[in-house]
Coordinates of C-alpha atoms in Angstrom, one line a residue:
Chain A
X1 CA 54.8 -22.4 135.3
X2 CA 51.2 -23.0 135.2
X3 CA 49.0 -26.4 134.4
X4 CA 47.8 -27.0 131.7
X5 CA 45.2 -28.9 130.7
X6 CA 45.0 -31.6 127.9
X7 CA 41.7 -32.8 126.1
X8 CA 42.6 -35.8 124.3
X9 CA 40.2 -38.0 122.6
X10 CA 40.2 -41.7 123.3
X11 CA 38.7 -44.1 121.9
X12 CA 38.5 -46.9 119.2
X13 CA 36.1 -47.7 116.1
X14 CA 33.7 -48.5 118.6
X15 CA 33.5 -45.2 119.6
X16 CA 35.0 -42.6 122.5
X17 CA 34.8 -39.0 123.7
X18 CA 37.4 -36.7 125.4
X19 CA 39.0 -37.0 128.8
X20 CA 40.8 -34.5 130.0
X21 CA 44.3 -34.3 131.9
X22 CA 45.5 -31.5 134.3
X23 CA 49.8 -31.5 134.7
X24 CA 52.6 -29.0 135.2
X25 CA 53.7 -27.5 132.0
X26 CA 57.6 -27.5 131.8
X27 CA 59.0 -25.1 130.1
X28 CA 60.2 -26.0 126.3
X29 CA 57.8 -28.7 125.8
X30 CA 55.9 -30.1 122.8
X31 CA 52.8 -31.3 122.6
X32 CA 54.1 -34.9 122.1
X33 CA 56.3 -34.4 125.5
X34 CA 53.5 -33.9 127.4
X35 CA 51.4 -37.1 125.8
X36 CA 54.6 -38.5 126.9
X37 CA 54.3 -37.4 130.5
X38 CA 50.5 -38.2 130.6
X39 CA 51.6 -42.0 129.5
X40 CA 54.0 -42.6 132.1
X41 CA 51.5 -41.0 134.7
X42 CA 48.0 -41.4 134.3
X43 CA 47.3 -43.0 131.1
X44 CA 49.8 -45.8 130.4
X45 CA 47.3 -47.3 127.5
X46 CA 47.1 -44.1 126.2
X47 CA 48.0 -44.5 122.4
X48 CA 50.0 -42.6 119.7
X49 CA 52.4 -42.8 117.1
X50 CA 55.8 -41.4 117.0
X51 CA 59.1 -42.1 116.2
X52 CA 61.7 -39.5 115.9
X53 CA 60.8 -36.4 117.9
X54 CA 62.4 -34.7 115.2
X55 CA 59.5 -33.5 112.6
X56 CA 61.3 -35.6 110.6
X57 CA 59.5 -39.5 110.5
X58 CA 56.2 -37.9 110.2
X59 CA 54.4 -40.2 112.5
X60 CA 53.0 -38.1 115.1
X61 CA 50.5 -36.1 113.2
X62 CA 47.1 -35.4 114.9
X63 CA 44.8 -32.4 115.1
X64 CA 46.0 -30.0 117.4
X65 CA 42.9 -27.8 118.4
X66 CA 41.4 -28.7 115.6
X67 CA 44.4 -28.3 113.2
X68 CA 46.5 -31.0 111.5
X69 CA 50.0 -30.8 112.7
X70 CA 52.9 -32.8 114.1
X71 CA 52.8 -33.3 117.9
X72 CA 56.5 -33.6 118.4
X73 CA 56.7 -29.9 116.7
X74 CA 53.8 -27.9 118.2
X75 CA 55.3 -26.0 120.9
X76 CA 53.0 -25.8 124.0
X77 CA 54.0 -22.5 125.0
X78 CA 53.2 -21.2 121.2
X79 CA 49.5 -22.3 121.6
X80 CA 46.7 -20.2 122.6
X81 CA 46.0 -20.0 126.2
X82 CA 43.5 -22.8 127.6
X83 CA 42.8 -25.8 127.3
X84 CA 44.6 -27.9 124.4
X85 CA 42.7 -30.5 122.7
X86 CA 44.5 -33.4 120.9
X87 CA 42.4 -35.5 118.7
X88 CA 43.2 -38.1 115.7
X89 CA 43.5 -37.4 112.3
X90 CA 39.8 -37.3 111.1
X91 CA 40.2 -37.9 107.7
X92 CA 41.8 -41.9 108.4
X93 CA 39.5 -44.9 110.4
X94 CA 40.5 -44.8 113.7
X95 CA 42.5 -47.5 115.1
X96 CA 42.8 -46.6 118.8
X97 CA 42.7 -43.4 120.6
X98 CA 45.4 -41.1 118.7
X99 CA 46.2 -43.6 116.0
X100 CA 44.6 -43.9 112.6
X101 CA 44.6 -46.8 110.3
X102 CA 46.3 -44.7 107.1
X103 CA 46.4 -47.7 104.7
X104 CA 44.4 -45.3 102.2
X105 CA 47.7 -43.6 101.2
X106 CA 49.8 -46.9 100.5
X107 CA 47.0 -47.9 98.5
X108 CA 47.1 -44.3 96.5
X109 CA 51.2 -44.9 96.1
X110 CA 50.8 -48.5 94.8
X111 CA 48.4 -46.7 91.9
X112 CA 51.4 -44.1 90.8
X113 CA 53.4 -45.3 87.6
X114 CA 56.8 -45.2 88.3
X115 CA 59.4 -43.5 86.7
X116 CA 60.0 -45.1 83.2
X117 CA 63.4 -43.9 81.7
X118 CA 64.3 -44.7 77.8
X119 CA 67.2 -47.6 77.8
X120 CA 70.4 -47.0 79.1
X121 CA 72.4 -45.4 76.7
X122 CA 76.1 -45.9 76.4
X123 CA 77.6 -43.2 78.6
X124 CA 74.8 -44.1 81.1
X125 CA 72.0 -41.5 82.2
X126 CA 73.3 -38.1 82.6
X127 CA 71.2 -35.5 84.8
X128 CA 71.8 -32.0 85.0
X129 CA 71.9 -29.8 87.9
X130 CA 68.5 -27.6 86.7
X131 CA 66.3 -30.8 86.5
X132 CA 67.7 -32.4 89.8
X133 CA 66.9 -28.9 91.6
X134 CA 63.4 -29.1 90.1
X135 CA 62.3 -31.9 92.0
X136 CA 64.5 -31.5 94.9
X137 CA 61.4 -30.1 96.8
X138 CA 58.5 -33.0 96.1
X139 CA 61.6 -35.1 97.7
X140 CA 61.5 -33.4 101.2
X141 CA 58.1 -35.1 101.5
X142 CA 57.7 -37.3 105.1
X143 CA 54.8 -38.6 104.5
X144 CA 52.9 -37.3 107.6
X145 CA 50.0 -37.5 105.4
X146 CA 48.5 -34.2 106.8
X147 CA 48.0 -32.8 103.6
X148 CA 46.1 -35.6 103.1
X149 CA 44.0 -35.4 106.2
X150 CA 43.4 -31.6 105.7
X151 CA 42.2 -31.8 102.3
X152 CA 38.4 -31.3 102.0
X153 CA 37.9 -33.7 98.8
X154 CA 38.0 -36.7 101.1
X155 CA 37.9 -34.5 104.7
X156 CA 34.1 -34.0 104.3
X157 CA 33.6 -37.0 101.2
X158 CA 34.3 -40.3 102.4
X159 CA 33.1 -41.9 98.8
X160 CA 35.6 -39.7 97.0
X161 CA 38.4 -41.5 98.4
X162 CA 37.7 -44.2 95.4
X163 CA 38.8 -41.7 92.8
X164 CA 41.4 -39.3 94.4
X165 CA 45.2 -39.9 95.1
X166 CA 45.3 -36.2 97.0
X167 CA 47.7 -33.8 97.1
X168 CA 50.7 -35.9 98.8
X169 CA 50.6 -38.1 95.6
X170 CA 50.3 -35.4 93.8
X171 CA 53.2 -34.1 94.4
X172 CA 54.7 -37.4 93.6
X173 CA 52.9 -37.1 89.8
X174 CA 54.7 -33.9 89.6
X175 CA 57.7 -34.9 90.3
X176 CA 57.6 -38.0 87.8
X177 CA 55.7 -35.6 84.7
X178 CA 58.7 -33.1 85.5
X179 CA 61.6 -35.5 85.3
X180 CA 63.8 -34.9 82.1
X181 CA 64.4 -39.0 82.0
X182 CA 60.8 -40.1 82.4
X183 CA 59.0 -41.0 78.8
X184 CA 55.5 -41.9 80.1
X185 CA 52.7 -39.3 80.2
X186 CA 50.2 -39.4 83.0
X187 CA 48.3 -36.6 82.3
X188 CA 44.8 -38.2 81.4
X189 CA 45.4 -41.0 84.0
X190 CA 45.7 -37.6 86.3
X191 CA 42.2 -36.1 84.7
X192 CA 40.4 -39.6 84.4
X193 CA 41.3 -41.6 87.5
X194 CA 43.5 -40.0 89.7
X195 CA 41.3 -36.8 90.5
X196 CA 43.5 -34.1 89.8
X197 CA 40.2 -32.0 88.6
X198 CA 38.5 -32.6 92.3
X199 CA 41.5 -30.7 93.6
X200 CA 40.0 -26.7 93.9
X201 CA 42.9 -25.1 95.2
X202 CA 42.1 -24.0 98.6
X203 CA 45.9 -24.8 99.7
X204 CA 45.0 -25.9 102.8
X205 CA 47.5 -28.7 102.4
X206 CA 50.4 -26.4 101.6
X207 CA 48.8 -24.1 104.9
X208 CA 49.6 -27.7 106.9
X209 CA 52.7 -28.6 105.1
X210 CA 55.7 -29.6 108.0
X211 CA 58.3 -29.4 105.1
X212 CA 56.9 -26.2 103.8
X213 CA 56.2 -28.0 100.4
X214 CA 54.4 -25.3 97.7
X215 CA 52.0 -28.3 97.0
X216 CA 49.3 -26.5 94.8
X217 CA 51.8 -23.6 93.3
X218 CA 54.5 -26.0 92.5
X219 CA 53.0 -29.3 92.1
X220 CA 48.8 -29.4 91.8
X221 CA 48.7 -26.2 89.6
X222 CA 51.6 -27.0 87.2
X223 CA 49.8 -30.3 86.4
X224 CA 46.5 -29.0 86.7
X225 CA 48.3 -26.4 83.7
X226 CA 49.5 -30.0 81.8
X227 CA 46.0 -31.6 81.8
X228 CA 44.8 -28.7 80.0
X229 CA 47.4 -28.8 77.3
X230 CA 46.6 -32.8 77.2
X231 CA 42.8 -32.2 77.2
X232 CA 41.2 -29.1 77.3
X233 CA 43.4 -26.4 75.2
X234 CA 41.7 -26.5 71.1
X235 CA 45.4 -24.8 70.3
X236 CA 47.5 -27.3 71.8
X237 CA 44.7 -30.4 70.7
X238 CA 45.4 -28.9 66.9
X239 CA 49.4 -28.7 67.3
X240 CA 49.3 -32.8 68.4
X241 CA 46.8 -33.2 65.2
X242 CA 49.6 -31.4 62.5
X243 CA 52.4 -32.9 63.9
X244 CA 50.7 -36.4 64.7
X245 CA 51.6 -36.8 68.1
X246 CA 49.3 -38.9 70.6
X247 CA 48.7 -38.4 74.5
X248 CA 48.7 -41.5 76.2
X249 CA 45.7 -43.0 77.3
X250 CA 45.4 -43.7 81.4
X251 CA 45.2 -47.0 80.8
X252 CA 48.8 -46.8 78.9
X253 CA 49.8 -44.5 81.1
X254 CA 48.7 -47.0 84.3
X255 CA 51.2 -49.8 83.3
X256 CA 53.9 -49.6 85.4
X257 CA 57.2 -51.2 84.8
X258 CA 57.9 -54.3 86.7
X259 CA 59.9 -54.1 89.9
Chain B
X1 CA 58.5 -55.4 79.0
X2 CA 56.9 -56.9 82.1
X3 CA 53.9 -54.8 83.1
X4 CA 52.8 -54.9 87.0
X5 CA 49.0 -54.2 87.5
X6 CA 48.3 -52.3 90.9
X7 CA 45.8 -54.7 92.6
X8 CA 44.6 -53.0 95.7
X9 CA 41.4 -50.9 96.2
X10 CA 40.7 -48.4 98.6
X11 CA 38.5 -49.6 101.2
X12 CA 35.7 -47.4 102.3
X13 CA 34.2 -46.3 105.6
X14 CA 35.7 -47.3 108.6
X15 CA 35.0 -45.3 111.9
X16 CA 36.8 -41.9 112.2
X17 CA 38.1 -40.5 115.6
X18 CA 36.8 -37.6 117.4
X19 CA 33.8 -36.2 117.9
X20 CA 31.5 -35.4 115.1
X21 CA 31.6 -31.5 115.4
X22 CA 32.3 -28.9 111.8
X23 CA 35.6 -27.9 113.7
X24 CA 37.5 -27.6 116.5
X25 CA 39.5 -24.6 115.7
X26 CA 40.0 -21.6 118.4
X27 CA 41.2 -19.4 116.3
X28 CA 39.2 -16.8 114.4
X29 CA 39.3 -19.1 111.0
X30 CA 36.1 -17.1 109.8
X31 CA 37.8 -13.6 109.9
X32 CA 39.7 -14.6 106.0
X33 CA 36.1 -15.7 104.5
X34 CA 34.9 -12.8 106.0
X35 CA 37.3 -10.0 104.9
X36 CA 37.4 -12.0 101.6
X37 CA 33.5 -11.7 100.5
X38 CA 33.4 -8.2 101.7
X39 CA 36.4 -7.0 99.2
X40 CA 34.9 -9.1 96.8
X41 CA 31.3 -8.0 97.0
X42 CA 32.1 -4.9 97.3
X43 CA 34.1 -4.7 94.0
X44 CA 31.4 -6.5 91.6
X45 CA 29.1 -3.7 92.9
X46 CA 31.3 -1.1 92.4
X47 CA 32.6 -2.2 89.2
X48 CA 28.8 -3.6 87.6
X49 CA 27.5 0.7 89.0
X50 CA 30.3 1.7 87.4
X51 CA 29.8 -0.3 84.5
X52 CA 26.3 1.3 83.8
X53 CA 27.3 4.5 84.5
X54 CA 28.5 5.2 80.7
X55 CA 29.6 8.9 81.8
X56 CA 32.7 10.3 83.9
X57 CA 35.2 7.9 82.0
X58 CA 37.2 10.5 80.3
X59 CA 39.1 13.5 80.9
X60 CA 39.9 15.3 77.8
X61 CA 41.2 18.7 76.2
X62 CA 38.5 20.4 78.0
X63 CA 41.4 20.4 81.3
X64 CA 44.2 19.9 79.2
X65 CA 44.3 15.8 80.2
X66 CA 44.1 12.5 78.2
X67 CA 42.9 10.4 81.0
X68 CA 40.3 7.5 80.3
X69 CA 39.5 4.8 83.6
X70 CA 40.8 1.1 82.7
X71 CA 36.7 0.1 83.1
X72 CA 36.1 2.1 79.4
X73 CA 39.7 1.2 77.5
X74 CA 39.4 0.8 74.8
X75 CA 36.2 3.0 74.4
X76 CA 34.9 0.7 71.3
X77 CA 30.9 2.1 71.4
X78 CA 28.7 4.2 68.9
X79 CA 28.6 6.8 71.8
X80 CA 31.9 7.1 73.4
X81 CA 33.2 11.2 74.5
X82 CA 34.9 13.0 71.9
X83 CA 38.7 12.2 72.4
X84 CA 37.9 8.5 74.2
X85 CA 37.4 6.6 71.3
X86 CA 39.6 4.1 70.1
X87 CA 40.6 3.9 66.2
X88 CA 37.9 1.0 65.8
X89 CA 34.7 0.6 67.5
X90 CA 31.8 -1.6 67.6
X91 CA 29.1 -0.5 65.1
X92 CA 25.5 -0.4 66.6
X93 CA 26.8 -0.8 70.3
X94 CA 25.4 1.9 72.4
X95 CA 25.1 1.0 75.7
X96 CA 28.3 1.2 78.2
X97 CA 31.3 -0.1 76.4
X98 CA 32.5 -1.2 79.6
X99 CA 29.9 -4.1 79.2
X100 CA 31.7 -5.8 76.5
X101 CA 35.7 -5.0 78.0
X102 CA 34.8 -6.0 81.3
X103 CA 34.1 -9.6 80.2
X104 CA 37.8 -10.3 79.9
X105 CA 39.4 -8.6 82.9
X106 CA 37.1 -10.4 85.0
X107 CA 37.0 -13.5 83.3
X108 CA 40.8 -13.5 83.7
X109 CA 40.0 -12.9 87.6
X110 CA 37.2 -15.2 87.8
X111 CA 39.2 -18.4 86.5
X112 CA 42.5 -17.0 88.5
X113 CA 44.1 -20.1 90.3
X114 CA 44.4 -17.5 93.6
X115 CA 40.8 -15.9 93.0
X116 CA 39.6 -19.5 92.7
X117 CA 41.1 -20.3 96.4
X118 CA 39.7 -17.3 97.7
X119 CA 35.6 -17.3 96.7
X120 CA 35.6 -21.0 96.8
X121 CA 36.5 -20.1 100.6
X122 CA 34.7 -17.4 101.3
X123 CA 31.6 -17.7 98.9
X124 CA 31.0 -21.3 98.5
X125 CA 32.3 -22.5 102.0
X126 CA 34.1 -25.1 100.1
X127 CA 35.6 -25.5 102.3
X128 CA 35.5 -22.4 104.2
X129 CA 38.8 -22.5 106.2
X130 CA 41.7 -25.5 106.8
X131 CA 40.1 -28.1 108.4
X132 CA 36.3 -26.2 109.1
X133 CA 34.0 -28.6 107.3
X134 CA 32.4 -28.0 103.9
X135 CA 29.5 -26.4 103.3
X136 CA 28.0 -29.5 101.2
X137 CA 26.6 -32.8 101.2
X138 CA 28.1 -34.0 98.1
X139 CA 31.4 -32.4 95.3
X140 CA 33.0 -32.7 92.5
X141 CA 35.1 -29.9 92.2
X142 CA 35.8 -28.9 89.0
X143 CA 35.6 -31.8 87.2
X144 CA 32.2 -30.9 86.1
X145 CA 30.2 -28.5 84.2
X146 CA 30.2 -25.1 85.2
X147 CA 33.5 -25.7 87.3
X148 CA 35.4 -27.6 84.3
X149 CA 35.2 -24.5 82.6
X150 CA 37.8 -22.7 85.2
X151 CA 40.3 -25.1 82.5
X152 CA 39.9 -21.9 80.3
X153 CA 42.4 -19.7 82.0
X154 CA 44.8 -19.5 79.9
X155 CA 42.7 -18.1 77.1
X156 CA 41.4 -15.1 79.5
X157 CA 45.4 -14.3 80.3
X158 CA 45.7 -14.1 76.6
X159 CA 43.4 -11.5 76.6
X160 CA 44.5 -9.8 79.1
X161 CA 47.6 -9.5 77.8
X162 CA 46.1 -7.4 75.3
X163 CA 44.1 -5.1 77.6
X164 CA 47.8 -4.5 79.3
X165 CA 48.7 -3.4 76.4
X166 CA 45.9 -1.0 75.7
X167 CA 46.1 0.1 79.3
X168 CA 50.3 0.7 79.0
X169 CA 49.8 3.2 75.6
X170 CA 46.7 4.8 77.8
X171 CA 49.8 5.5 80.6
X172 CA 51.6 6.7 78.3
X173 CA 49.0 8.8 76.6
X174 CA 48.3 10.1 79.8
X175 CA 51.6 11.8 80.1
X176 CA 49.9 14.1 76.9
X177 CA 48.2 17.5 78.0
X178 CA 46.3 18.6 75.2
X179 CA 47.0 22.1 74.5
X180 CA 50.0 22.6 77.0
X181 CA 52.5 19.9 75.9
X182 CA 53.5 16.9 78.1
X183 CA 53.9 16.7 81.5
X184 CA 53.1 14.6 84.9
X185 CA 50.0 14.7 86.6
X186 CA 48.8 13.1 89.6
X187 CA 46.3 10.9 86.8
X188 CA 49.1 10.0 85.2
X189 CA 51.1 8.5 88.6
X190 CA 47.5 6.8 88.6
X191 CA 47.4 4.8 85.4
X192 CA 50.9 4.2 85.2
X193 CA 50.7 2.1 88.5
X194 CA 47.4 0.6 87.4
X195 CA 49.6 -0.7 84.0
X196 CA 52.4 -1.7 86.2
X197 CA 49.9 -3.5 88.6
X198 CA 48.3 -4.8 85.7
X199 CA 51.2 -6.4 83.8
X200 CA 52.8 -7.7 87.3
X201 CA 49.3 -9.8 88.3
X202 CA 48.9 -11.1 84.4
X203 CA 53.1 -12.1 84.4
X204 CA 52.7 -13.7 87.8
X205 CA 50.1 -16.2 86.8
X206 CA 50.5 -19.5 87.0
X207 CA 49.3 -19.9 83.4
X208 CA 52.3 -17.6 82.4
X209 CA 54.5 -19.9 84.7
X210 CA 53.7 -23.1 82.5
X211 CA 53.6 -21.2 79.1
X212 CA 56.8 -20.0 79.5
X213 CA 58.6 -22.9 80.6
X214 CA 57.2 -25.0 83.2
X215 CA 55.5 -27.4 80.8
X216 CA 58.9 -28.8 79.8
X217 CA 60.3 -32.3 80.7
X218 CA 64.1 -31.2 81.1
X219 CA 65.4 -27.6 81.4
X220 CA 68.5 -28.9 80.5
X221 CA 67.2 -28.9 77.2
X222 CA 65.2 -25.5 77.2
X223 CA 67.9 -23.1 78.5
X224 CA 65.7 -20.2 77.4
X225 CA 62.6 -21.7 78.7
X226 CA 64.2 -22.6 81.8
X227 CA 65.6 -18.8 81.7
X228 CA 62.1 -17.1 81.3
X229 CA 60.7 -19.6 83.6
X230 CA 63.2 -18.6 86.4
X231 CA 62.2 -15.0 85.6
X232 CA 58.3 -15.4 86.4
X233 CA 58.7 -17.8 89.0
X234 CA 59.9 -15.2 92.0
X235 CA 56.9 -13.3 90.5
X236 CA 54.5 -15.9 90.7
X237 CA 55.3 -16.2 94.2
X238 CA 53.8 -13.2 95.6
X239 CA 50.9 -13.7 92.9
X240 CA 48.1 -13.3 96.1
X241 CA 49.9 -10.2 96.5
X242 CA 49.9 -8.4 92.6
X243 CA 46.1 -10.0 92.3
X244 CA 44.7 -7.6 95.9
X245 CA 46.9 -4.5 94.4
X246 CA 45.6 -4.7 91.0
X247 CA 42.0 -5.1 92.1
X248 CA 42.4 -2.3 94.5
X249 CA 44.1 0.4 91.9
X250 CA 41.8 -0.9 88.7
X251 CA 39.0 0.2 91.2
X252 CA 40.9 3.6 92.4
X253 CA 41.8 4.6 88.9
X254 CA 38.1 4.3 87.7
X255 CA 37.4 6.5 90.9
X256 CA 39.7 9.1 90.2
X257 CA 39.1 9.5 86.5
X258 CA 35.2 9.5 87.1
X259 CA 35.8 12.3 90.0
X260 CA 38.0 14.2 87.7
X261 CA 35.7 13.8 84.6
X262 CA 32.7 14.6 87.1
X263 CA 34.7 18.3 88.4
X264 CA 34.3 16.9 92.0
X265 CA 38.1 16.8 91.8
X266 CA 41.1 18.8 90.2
X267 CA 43.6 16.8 88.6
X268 CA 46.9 18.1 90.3
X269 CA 49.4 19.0 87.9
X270 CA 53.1 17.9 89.3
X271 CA 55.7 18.7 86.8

């Protein structure tokens, strides 16, 4: 088979730039297979994250020629012919060559309310098969925080990352507002402080979805659909009025249950 | 109970890896925009000439037809072509009626969650393909005015609901040849799959998807819900799919009933 050759960006925060590496391609191989090879050959303090080598950890995302996607699954004979270039998520502070510091998103889960159930009734909580199919998908998340990285909101705006969980925790929200045993209502903590309403709907994080997750058609859209019935929809403000019902606030929605 | 505040902040800033380019794609990412503003463009100008036009909407007893372009239903002006109007109309209007329907229709397209993806893409570059950078310094997406107002969706499937309506007994109507009877034209086969297009776009919206059941809690609960739900859901699926047909066919219908109406073109009689 022919070379190929392998522009990979190193570097750290204080800065870096490409270097390139020429090798044998074998045939099969994925992109993190060849990182691999160029590791135990010509770069031994080359660095990158992985873990399973089964698209199944999410560790090893990076930008693949300039697209988010799992090294250990990008096939190299199913990329375009020339050079490949390998660079680190953009979206995440650099940490060292291929690795990105991605603390942002364990600070965005630590900020979702978790599931708060009524008390235990006698017979114990009972859930049917229609509700546990519902959310079966949100669950197949890996957290390869791709979606994340992809997503334009805080791709291209650094200082929106203050007020936006983005669309993996998203999907999260969903799957909490669409569980038949959860009582709290996040839907203005969603508008307010979570930035549901930066969200426009490009899909490009269902585009870089691994799991094949319908992010915005099944998750960012249905509760986009909610915050309008919470705040925005006169018809459904005047049906709360008559029959005295109240929204929770976001900071009564916020307070999570303790561990 | 014991409440838990979260504690930590996001952190800002922080260096970002690789080099500070718009993209590194290879592929042709700007071939989507692209195609996408054409179709577009080319439709508002189509449909805003056609609007104006105020003639070559109807085809009447004069060819023994009942065919009236979806642009002009219902036909609610002072000034509308003997046979066109509908049983109320809009006292003192006498420009194009198609000025006042059009309103809804493409309101109902403007706010559309997939018609949102695609301009935002190809007209505001926001961005303008998966990981190409954005075409501005600062955003807030819609959680400001104009944008906020996209949260009025719903109300423009409402009335389009309606317009399917009108646009299903204009099918039906169109089945009617004046003088002769009933029978099937190639007009009709028009705005029948206009009305089908029609109703399969407005029934595939996402709006339609959490009105009929996916703003529940528990389907367990709401069986029929849950049943009309399932029933949209495979629909709303290929949504990108019924939004491009109905566009194209709304447009083709107003171009064969205004080529009919005009005598460029004979309304082929089938059965």
């Amino acid at each position: 088979m022919a070379d190929v050759t392998m522009r990979i960006w190193r570097g750290d925060a204080n800065g870096g730039n490409f270097e390139t590496f020429t090798l044998a391609q074998n045939e099969g191989e994925v992109v993190l297979d060849v990182i691999h090879r160029i590791q135990a050959t010509e770069a031994p303090d080359l660095a990158c994250r992985w873990n399973c080598k089964a698209g199944k950890c999410g560790s090893c995302s990076a930008e693949i020629n300039g697209k988010p996607r799992l090294m250990c699954m990008t096939r190299m004979d199913q990329l375009p012919e020339g050079e490949v270039t390998v660079t680190p998520m953009k979206t995440f502070p650099i940490i060292r060559d291929l690795v990105t510091d991605v603390s942002f998103n364990y600070v965005q889960a630590q900020k979702v309310p978790a599931l708060l159930p009524p008390p235990m009734p006698e017979r114990g909580y009972v859930m049917f098969q229609e509700d546990v199919e519902r959310g079966q998908e949100f669950r197949k998340c890996i957290e390869c925080f791709m979606c994340q990285d992809v997503c334009h909101v805080i791709r291209d705006h650094e200082e929106n990352k203050e007020h936006y969980s983005g669309p993996r925790f998203f999907i999260r929200y969903a799957e909490l507002e669409m569980h038949p045993l959860d009582t709290n209502d996040r839907r203005h903590l969603l508008r307010e402080e979570m930035g549901l309403g930066y969200c426009n709907i490009t899909k490009c994080c269902t585009e870089v979805c691994p799991e094949h997750i319908h992010i915005t058609d099944n998750a960012i859209i249905p509760l986009k659909e909610r915050v309008v019935d919470a705040a925005y929809d006169p018809v459904a403000w005047l049906g709360r009025k008559i029959r005295r019902k109240h929204n929770r606030t976001a900071d009564e929605a916020a307070v999570q249950p303790a561990p | 109970m014991a409440v838990m505040e979260s504690s930590t902040s996001v952190v800002l800033g922080g260096t970002r890896g690789g080099p500070s380019v718009t993209h590194l794609r290879k592929d042709r990412w700007w071939l989507q925009p692209v195609v996408t503003m054409s179709i577009l463009t080319a439709f508002v100008i189509y449909s805003t000439w056609a609007a104006f036009q105020n003639r070559y909407y109807y085809v009447g007893a004069g060819v023994h037809r009942d065919l009236i372009s979806p642009f002009y239903s219902p036909c609610i002006a002072d000034d509308c072509v003997s046979g066109s109007k509908a049983g109320w109309h809009f006292s003192g209007w006498s420009l194009s009626p198609a000025l006042l329907i059009l309103i809804f229709p493409l309101g109902f397209r403007l706010t559309c969650y997939y018609y949102r993806r695609s301009y935002y893409r190809a007209f505001w570059w926001s961005p303008p393909a998966c990981a190409v950078a954005d075409a501005h310094g600062t955003y807030t997406g819609e959680t400001r005015f104009p944008l906020i107002m996209q949260n009025v969706h719903r109300y423009f499937f409402y009335a389009g609901l309606v317009f399917n309506v009108l646009l299903t007994i204009d099918a039906v109507e169109a089945f009617r040849e004046p003088g002769l009877g009933w029978g099937v034209s190639v007009g009709t086969i028009v705005l029948c799959v206009n009305a089908a297009l029609l109703w399969l776009y407005s029934l595939s919206c996402h709006a339609c998807r959490h009105l009929c059941g996916g703003h529940v809690k528990s389907f367990s609960q709401h069986k029929i819900r849950h049943r009309l739900w399932k029933l949209v859901t495979p629909l709303n699926a290929k949504h990108m799919n019924f939004a491009w047909a109905s566009l194209f066919v709304v447009a083709l219908t107003d171009v064969y009933v205004r080529l009919v109406a005009s005598g460029a073109l004979t309304d082929y009689k089938l059965f």
